[in-house]
CSV table of C-alpha atoms in Angstrom, one decimal:
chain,number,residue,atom,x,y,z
A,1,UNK,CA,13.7,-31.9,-202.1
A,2,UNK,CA,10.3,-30.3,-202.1
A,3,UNK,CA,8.9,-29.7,-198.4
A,4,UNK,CA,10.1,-31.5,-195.5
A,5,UNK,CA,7.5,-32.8,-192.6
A,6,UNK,CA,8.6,-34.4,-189.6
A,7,UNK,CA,6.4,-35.1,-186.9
A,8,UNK,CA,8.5,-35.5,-183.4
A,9,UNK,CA,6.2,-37.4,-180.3
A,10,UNK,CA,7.1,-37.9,-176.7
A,11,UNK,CA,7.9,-36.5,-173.6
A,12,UNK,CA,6.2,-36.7,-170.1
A,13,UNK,CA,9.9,-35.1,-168.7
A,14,UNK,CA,12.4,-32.6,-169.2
A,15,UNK,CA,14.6,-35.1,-170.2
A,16,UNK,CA,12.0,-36.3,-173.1
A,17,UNK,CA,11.1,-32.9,-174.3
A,18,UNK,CA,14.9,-30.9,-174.0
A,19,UNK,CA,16.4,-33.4,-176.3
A,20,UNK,CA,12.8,-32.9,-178.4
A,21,UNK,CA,12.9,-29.4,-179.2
A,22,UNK,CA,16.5,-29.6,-179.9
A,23,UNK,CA,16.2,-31.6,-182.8
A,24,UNK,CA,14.0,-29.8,-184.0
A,25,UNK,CA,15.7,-26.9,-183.9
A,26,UNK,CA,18.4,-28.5,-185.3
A,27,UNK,CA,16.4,-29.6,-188.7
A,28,UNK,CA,15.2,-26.1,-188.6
A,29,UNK,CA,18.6,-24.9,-188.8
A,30,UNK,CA,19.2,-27.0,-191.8
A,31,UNK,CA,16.0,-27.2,-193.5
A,32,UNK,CA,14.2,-23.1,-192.2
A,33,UNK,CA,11.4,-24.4,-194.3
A,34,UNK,CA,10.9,-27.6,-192.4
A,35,UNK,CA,7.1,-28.0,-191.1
A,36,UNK,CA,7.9,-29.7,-187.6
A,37,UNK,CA,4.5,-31.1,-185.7
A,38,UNK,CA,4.7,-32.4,-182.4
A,39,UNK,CA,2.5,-35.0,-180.6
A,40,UNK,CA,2.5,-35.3,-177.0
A,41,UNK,CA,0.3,-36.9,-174.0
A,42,UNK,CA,-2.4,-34.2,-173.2
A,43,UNK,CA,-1.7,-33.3,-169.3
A,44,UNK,CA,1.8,-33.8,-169.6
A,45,UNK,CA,4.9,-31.1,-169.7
A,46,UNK,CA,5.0,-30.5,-173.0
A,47,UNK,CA,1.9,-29.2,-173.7
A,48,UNK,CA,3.3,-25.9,-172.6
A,49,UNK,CA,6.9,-26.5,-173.1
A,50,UNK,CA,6.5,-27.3,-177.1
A,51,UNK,CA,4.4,-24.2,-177.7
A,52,UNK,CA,6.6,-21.8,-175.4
A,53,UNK,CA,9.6,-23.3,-178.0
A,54,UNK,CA,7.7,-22.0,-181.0
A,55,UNK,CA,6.2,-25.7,-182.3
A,56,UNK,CA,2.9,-27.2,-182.6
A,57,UNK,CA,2.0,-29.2,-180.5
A,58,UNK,CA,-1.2,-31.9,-181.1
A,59,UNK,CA,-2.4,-33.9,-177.3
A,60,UNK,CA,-3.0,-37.7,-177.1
A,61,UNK,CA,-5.2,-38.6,-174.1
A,62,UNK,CA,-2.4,-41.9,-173.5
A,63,UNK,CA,-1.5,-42.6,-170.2
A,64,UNK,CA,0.2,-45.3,-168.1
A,65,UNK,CA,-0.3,-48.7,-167.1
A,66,UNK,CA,-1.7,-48.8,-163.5
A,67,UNK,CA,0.2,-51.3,-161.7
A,68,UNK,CA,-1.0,-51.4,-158.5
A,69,UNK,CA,-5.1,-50.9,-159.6
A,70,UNK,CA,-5.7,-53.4,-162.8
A,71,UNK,CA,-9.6,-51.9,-162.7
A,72,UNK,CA,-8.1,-49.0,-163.5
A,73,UNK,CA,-6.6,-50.9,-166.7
A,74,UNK,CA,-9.8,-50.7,-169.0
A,75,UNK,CA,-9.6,-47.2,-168.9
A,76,UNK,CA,-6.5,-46.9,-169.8
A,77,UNK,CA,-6.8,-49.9,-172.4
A,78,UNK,CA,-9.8,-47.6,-173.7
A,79,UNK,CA,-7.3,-44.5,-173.9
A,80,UNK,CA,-4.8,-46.2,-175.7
A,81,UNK,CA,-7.6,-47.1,-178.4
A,82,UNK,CA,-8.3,-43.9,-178.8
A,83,UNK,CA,-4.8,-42.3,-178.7
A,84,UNK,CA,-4.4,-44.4,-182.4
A,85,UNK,CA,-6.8,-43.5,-183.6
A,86,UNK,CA,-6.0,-40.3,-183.4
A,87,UNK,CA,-2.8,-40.4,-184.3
A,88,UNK,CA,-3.8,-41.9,-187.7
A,89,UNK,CA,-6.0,-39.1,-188.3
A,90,UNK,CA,-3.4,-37.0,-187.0
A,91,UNK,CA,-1.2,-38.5,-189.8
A,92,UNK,CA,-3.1,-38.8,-192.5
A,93,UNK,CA,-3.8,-35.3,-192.2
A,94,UNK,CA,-0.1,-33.8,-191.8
A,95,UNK,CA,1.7,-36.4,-194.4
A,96,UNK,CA,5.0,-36.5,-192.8
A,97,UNK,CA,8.0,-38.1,-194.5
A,98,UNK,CA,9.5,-39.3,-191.4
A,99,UNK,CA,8.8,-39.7,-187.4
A,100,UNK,CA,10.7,-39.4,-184.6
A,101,UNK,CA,9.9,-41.0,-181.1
A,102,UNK,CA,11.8,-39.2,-177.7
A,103,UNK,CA,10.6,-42.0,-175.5
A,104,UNK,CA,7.4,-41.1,-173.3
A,105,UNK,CA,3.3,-42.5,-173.8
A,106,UNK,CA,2.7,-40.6,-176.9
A,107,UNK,CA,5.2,-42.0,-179.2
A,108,UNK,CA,4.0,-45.2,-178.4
A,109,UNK,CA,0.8,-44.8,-181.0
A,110,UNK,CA,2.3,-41.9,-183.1
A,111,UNK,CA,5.1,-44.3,-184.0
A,112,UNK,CA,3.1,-47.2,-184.8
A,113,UNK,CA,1.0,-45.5,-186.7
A,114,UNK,CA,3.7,-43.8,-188.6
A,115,UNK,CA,5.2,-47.0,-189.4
A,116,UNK,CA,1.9,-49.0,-190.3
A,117,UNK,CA,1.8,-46.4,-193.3
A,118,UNK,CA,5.5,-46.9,-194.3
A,119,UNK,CA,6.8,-43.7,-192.9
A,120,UNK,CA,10.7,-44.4,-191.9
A,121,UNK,CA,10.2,-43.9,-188.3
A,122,UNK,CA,13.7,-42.5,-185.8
A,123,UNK,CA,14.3,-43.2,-182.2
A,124,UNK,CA,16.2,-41.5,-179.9
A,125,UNK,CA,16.8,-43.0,-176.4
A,126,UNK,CA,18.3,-40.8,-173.9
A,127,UNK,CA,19.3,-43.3,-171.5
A,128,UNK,CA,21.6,-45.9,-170.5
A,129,UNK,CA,18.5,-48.4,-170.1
A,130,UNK,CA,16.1,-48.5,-172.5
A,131,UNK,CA,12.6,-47.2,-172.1
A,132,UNK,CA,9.8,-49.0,-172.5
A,133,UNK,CA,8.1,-47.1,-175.9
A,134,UNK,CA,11.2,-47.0,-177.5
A,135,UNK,CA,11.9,-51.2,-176.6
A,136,UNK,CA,8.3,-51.8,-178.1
A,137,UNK,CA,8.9,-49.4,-181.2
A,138,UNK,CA,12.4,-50.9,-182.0
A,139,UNK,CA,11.5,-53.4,-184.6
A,140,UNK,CA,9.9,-51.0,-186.7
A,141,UNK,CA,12.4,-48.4,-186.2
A,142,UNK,CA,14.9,-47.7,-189.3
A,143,UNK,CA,17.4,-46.1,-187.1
A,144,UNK,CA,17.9,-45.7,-183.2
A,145,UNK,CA,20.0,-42.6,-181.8
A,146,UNK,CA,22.2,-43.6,-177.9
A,147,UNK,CA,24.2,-41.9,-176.2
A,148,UNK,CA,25.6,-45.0,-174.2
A,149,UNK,CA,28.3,-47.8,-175.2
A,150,UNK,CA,26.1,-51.3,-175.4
A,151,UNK,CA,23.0,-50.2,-176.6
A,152,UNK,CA,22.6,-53.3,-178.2
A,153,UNK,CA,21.2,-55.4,-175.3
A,154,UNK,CA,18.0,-53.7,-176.1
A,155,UNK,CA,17.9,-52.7,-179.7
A,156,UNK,CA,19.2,-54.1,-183.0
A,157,UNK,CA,22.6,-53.6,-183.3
A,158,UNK,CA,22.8,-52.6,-187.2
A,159,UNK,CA,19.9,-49.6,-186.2
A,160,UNK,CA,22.2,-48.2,-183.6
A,161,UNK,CA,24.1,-44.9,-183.9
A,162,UNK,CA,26.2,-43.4,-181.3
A,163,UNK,CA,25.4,-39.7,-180.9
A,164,UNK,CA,24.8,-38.7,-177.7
A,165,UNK,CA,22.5,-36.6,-176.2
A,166,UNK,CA,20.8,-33.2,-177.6
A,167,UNK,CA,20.9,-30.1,-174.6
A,168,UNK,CA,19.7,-26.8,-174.3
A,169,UNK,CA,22.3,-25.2,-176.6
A,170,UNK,CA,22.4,-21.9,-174.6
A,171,UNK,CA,24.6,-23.9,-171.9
A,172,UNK,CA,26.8,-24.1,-174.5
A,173,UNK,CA,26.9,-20.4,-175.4
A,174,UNK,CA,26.9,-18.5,-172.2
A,175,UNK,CA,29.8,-16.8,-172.2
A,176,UNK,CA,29.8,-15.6,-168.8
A,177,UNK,CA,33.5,-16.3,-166.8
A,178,UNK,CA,33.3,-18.1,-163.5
A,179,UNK,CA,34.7,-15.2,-161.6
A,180,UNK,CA,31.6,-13.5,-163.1
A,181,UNK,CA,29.6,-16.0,-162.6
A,182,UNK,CA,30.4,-16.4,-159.2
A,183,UNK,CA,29.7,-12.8,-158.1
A,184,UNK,CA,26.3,-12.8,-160.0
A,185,UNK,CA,25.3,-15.6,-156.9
A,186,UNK,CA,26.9,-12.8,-154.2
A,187,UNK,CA,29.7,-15.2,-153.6
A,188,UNK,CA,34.2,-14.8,-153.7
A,189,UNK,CA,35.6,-15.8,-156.9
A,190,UNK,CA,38.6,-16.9,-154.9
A,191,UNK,CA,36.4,-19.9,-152.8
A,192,UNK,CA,35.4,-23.0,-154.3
A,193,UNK,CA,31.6,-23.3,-155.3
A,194,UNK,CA,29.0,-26.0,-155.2
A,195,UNK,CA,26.1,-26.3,-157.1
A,196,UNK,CA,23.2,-28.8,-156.4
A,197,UNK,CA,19.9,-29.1,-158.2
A,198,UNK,CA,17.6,-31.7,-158.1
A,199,UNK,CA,15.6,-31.0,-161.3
A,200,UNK,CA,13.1,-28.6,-161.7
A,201,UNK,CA,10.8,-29.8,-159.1
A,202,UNK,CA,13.4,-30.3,-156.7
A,203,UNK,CA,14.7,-33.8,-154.8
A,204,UNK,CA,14.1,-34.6,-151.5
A,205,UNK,CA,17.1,-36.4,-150.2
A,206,UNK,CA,19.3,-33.4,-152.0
A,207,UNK,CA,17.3,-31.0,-149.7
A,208,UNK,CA,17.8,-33.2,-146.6
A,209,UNK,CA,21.0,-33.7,-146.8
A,210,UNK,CA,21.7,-30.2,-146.7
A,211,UNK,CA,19.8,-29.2,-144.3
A,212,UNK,CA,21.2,-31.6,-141.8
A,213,UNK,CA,24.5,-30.3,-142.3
A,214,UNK,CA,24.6,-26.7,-141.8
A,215,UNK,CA,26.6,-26.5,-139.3
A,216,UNK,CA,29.3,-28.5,-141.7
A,217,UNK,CA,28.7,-25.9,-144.1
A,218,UNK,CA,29.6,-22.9,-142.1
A,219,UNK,CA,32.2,-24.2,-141.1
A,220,UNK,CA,33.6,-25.2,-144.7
A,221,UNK,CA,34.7,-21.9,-146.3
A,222,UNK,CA,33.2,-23.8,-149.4
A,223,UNK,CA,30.4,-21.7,-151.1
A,224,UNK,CA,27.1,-23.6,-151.5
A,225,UNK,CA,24.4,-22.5,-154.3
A,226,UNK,CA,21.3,-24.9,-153.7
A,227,UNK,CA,18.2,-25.6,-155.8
A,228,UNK,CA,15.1,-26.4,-153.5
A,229,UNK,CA,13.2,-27.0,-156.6
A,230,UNK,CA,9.5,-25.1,-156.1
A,231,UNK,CA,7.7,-27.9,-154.6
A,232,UNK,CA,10.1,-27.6,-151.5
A,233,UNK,CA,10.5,-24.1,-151.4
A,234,UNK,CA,8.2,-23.3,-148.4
A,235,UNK,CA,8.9,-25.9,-146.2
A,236,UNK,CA,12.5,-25.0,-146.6
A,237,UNK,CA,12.2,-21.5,-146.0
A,238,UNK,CA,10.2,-22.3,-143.0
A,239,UNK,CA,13.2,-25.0,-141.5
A,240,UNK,CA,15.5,-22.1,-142.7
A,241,UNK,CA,14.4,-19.6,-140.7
A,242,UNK,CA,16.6,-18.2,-137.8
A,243,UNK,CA,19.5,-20.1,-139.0
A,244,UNK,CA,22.5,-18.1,-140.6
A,245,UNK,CA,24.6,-19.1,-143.0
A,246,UNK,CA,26.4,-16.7,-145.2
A,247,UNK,CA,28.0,-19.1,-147.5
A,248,UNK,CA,24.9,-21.1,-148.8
A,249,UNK,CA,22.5,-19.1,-151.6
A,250,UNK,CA,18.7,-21.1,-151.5
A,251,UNK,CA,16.7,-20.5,-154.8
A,252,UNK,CA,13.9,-22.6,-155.7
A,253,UNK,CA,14.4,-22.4,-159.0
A,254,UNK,CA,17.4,-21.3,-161.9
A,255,UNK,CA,16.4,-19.6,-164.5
A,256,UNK,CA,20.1,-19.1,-165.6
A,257,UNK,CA,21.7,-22.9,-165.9
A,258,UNK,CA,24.6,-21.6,-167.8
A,259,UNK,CA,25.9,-19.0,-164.9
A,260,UNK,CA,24.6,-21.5,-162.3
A,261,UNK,CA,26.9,-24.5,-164.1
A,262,UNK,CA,30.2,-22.0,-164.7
A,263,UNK,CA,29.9,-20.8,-161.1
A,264,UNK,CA,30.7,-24.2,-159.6
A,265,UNK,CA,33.9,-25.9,-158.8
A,266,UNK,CA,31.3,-29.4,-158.1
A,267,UNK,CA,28.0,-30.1,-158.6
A,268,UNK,CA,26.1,-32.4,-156.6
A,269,UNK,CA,22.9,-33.9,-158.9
A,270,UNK,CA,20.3,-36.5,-160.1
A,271,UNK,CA,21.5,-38.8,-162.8
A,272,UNK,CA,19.0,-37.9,-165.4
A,273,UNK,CA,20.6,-38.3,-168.8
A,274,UNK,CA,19.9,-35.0,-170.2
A,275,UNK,CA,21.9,-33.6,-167.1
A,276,UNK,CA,24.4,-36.2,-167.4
A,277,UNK,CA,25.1,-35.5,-171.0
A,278,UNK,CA,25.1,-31.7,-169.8
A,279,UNK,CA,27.9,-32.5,-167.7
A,280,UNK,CA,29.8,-34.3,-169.8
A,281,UNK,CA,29.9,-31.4,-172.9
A,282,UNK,CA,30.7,-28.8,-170.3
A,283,UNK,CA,33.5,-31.0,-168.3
A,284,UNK,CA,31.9,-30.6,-164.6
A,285,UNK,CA,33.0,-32.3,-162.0
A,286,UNK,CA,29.9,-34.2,-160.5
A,287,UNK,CA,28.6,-35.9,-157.6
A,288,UNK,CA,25.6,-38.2,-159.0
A,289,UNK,CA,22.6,-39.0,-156.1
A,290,UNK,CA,20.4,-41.4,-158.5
A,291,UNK,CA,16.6,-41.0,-158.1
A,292,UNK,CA,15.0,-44.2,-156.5
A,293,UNK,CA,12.2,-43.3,-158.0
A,294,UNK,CA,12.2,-44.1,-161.9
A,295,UNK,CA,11.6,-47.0,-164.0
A,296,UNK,CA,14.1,-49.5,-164.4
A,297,UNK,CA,16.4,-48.0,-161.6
A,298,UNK,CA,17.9,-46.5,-164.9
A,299,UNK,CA,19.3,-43.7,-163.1
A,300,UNK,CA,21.7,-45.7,-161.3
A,301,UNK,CA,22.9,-47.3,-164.5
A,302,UNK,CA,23.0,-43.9,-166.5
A,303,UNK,CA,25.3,-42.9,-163.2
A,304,UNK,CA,27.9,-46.4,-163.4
A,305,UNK,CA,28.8,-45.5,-166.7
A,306,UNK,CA,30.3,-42.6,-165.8
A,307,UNK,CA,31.9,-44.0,-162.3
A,308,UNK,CA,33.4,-46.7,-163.9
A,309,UNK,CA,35.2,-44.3,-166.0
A,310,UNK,CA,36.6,-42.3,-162.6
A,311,UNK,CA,34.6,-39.6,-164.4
A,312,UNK,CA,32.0,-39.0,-162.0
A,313,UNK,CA,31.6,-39.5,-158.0
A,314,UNK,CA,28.3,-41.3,-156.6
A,315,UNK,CA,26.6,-41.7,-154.0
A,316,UNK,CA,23.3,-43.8,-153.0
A,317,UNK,CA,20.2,-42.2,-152.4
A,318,UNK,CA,19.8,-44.1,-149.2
A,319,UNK,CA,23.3,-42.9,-147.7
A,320,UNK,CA,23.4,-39.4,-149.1
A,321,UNK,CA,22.0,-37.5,-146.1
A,322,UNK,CA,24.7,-39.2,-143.9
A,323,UNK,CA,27.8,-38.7,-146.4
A,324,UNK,CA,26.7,-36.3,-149.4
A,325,UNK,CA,27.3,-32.9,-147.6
A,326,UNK,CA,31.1,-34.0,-146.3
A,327,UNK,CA,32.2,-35.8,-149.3
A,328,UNK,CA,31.1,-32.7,-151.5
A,329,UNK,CA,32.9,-30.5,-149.5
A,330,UNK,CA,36.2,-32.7,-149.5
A,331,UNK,CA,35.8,-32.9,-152.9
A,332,UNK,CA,36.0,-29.5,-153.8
A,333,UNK,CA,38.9,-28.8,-151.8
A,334,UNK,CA,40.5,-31.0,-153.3
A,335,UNK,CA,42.4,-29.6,-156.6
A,336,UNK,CA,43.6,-32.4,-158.4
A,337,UNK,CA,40.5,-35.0,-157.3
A,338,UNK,CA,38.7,-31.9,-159.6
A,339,UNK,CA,41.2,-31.7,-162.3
A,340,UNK,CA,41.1,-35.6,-162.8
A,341,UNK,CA,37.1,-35.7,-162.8
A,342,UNK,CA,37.2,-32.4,-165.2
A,343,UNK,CA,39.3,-34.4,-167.9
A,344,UNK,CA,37.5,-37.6,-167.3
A,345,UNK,CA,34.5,-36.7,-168.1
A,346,UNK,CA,35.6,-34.2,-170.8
A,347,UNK,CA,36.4,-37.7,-172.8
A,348,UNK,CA,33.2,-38.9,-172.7
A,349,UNK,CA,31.1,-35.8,-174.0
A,350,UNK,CA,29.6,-36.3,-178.3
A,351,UNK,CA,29.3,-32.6,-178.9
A,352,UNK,CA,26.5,-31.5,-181.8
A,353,UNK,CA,24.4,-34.5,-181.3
A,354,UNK,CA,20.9,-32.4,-182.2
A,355,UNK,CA,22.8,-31.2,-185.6
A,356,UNK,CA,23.8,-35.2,-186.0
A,357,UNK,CA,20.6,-36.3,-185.4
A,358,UNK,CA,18.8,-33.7,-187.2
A,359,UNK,CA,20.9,-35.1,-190.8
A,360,UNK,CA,19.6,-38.6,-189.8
A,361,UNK,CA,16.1,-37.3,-190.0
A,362,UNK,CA,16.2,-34.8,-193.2
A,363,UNK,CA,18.3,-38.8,-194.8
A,364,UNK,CA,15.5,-40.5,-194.0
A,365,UNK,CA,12.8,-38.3,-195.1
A,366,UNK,CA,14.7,-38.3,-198.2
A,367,UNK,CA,14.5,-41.7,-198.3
A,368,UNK,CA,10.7,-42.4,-198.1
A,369,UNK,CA,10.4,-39.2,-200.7
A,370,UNK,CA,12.6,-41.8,-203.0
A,371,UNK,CA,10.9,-44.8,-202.5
């Protein structure tokens, strides 16, 4: 096959853009000569995130419905307009042979496009409940890429394959040991270790429900590492002050996920697919706290898949500063609740999914090169 060019749009999150650049660092792999151009929505996160991976990147002005101001609407009506247009310059210009949609504003009109000018067009949904792009852009889909068991409420079952998630491969290669690990966060390799993060940016209710239990965690002889996330940082470094507690490291953010994830016995988390699919490939025990705050309440759902599996613990946002803190520490004193989490889990990880999904795309660009 002559050259390969794949355009790749979405994003808006981490969980949009992760899976993103490790496809396309997956067809990379496969193809080194692949041209890979990605279109995103101009403001958004991966504006910066696609170029700091190495890719192109070209910004739609799209943006959201607003449901609360319909005046609002013509504006964003206006930006949608524009955003195709656009993105048929955009691909009359690059000539891909195939498009792939992450979920996210952008791949709304770069799909559409694509697909208007007969350019097989691949989705991949992260999460347990379909998006809203990717529900739209099903029909003219040729294949759709899950990483959850009945998919086909939302999509067409022949489209669907099962592959799971793509994550940030060097979780998969650190190669740190826990005991190591452990040290590297100033704690004893011989205590059990808990690791919370709320995302990059932090979660509320995680934070809170820490810091009304300090005393519970001095108490515990159960190591704590907790991500504020940066847009809590100061206000928890203020609350923090004058209070000792030896066995609880605060960082706002971690640049290191792999140490972070091998140090801990439990984490506590969000249920954001990306980090649920993280989860699952590395076999850690989990506490899930869904987010409230995202469409769909898909969260939650992304979370009962798991729990009704016995491979994941959970807990509702709305009780979590009551009963996180306790549970977690029971829970990782607690040997063989671990073990049976560890394995159950374990059995519901799809390893290589960028590499799996990456073959789907280079098939189909084939296919369009054929036609």
């Amino acid at each position: 096959m002559s050259e390969l060019r794949v355009i790749i749009s979405g994003g808006g999150t981490g969980g949009h853009i992760f899976p993103a650049v490790s496809i396309a660092n997956a067809v990379k792999a496969l193809r080194p000569d692949a041209k890979i151009l990605f279109v995103g929505a101009l403001g958004r996160m991966e504006m910066q995130r696609v170029p700091a991976a190495g890719y192109e990147i070209k910004g739609l002005p799209i943006q959201g419905f607003d449901r609360k101001n319909l005046l609002k609407n013509i504006k964003v009506l206006y930006k949608i307009w524009q955003s195709q247009r656009m993105a048929k310059k955009i691909i009359k210009d690059f000539r891909p042979q195939v498009a792939v949609g992450v979920g996210g504003y952008a791949s709304g009109p770069t799909l559409n496009m694509a697909a208007a000018r007969g350019i097989p067009c691949l989705l991949q949904e992260q999460n347990s409940y379909a998006g809203v792009t990717n529900k739209l852009l099903a029909k003219k889909a040729a294949k759709i890429c899950v990483a959850y068991e009945g998919m086909e409420r939302f999509f067409p079952a022949d489209k669907i394959m099962m592959t799971g998630n793509p994550i940030r491969q060097q979780l998969l290669d650190t190669t740190i040991s826990h005991e190591d690990a452990v040290r590297s966060f100033g704690f004893d390799p011989t205590k059990k270790t808990v690791l919370i993060v709320g995302g990059s940016l932090g979660a509320r209710t995680l934070n809170e429900s820490v810091l009304q239990h300090l005393d519970h965690i001095r108490q515990s002889n159960v190591q704590f590492i907790w991500q504020t996330g940066k847009y809590y940082s100061a206000e928890i470094s203020e609350r923090m002050k004058g209070q000792d507690v030896p066995n609880l490291t605060i960082t706002d953010f971690i640049s290191d996920m792999g140490a972070a994830y091998k140090a801990a016995d439990l984490v506590v988390s969000r249920a954001g697919a990306g980090s649920i699919s993280e989860f699952c490939l590395l076999g850690k025990p989990v506490i899930l706290v869904p987010s409230p705050n995202v469409a769909e309440d898909h969260q939650t759902k992304n979370a009962m898949a798991l729990v009704n599996k016995q491979a994941a613990l959970y807990v509702k946002d709305v009780e979590a500063a009551k009963i996180l803190l306790p549970l977690a520490i029971d829970t990782a004193k607690d040997d063989a609740k671990l073990q049976s989490l560890h394995e159950n889990i374990l059995k519901m990880a799809l390893p290589n999914s960028a590499e799996i999904i990456a073959k789907e795309v280079i098939k189909l660009a084939h296919s369009r090169i054929e036609n």
